[in-house]
CSV table of C-alpha atoms in Angstrom, one decimal:
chain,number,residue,atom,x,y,z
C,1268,UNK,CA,0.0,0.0,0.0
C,1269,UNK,CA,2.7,2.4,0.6
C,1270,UNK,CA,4.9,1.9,-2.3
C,1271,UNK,CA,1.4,1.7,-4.3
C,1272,UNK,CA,0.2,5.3,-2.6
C,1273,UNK,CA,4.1,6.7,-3.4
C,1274,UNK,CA,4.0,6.0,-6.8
C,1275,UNK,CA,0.2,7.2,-7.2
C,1276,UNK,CA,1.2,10.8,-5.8
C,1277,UNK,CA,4.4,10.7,-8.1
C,1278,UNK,CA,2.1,12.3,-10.7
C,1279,UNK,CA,0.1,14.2,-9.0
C,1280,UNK,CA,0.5,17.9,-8.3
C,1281,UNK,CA,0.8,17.8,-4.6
C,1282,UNK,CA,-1.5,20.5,-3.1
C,1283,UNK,CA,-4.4,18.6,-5.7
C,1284,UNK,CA,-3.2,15.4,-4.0
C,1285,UNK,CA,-3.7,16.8,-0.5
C,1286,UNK,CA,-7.3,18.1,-1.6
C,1287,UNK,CA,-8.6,14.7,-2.4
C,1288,UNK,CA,-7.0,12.5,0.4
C,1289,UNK,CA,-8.5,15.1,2.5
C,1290,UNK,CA,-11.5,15.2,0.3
C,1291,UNK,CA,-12.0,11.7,0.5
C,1292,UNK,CA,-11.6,10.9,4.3
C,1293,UNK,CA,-14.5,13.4,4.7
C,1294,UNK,CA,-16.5,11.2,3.0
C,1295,UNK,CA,-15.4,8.2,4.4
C,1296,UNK,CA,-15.5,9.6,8.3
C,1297,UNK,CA,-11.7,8.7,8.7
C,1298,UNK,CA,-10.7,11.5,11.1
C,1299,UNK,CA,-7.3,10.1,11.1
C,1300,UNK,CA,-6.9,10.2,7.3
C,1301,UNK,CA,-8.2,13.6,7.6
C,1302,UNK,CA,-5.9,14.6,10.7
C,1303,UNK,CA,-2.9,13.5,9.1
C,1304,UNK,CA,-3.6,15.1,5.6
C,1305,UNK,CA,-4.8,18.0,6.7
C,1306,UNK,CA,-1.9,18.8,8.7
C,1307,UNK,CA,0.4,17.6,5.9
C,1308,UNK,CA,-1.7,20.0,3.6
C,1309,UNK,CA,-0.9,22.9,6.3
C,1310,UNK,CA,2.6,22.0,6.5
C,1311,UNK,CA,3.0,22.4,2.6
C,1312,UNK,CA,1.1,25.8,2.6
C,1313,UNK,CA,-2.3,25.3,1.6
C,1314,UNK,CA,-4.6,28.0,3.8
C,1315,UNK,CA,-6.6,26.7,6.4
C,1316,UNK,CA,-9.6,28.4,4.5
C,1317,UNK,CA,-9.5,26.5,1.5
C,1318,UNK,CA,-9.1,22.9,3.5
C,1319,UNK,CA,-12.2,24.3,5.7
C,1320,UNK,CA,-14.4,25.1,2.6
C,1321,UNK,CA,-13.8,21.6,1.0
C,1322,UNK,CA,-16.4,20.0,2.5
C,1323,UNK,CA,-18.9,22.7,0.5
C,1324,UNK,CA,-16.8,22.8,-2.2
C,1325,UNK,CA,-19.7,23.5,-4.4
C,1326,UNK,CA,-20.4,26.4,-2.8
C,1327,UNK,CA,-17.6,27.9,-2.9
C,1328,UNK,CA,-16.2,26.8,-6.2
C,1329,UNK,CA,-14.0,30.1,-5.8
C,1330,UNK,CA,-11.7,28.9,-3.6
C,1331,UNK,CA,-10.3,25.9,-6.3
C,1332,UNK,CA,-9.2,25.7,-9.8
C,1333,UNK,CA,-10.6,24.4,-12.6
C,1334,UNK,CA,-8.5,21.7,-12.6
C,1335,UNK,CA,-8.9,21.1,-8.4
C,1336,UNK,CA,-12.7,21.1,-8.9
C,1337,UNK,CA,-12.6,18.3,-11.7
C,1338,UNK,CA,-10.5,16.1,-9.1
C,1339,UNK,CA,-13.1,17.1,-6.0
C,1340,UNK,CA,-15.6,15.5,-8.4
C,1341,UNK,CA,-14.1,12.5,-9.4
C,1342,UNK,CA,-12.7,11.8,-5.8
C,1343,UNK,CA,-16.1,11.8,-4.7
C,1344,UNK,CA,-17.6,9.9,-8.1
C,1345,UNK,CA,-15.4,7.5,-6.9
C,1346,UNK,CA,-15.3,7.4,-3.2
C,1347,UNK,CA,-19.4,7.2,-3.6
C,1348,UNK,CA,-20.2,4.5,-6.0
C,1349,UNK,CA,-23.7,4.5,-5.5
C,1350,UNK,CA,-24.6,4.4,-8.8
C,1351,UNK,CA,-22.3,1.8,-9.8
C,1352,UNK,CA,-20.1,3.6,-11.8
C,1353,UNK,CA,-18.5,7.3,-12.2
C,1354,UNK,CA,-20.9,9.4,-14.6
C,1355,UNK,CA,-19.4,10.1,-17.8
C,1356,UNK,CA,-19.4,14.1,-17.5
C,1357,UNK,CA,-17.9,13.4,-14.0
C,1358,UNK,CA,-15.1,11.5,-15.8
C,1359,UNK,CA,-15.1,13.9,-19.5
C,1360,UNK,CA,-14.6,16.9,-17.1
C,1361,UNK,CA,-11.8,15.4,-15.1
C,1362,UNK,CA,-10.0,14.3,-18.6
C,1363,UNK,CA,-10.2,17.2,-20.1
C,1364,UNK,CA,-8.1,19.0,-17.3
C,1365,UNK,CA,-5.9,15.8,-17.1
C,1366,UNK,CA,-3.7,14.1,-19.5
C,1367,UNK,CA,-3.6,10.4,-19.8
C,1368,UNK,CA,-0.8,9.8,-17.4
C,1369,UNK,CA,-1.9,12.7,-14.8
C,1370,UNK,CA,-5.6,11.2,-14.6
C,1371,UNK,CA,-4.6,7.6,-14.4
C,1372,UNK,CA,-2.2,8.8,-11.3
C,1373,UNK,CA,-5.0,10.4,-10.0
C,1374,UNK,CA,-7.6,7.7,-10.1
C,1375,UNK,CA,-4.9,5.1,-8.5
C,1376,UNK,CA,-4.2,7.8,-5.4
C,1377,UNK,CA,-8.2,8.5,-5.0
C,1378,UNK,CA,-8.6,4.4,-4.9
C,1379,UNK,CA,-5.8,4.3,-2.5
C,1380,UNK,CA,-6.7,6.7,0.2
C,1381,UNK,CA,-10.3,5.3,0.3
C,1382,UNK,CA,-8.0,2.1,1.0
C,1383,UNK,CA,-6.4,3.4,3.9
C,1384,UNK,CA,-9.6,5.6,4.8
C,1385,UNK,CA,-11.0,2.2,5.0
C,1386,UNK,CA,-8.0,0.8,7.2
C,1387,UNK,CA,-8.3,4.0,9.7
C,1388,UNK,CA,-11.9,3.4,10.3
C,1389,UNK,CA,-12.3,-0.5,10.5
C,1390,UNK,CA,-9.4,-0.5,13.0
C,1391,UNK,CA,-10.1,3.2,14.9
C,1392,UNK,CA,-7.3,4.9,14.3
C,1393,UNK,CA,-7.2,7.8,17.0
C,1394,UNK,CA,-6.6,11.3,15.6
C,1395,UNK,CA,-4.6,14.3,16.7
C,1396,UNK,CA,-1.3,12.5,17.7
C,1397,UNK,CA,0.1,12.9,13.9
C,1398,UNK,CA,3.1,15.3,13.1
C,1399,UNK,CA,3.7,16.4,9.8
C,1400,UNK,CA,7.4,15.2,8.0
C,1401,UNK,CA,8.9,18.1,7.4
């Protein structure tokens, strides 16, 4: 898992990787997950405002890019698979702001923190004890 969520985040911008490990553990009620990468998202110099607004992201589409909104969606297209699959404008959006490489990196590190989002919770992983590499 952690040479599989390395190589994932190799292609991924790292503030957009942030958004969607944090992203998805608010989905997935992983309050380790979302310790741990939201203090690694602080550490790196994202604001506190935008990591606060992600859970209404689509209210307040302002905060993100383009290109950080198109992985919000797909995180969650994918993270949520209610429907059984992700919706093809979900996925069209997402790869057109993506190229082939960047969105295949992206889909391997959303599958993978919803892995270890799934690890936290199943076992209870306690938050607040996590420190931030710097």
């Amino acid at each position: 898992m952690i040479r599989l969520d390395t190589a994932a985040g190799l292609g991924v911008e790292p503030t957009l990787l942030n958004l969607v490990k944090i992203r998805a553990s608010q989905i997935n009620h992983c309050a380790f997950c979302l310790d741990m990468h939201s203090k690694d998202a602080l550490a790196a110099g994202e604001s506190a405002e935008r990591i606060i607004q992600l859970n209404a992201w689509a209210e307040s589409k302002h905060f993100y890019t383009a290109k950080e909104i198109a992985a919000i969606e797909l995180t969650e297209a994918i993270t949520v698979l209610t429907d059984g699959f992700v919706r093809d404008e979900v996925y069209a959006k997402a790869a057109n702001e993506f190229d082939e490489a960047e969105l295949a990196r992206l889909i391997v590190a959303i599958a993978t923190i919803n892995t270890w989002n799934r690890f936290g919770v199943s076992t209870r992983l306690v938050p607040g004890h996590y420190t931030p590499v710097s």
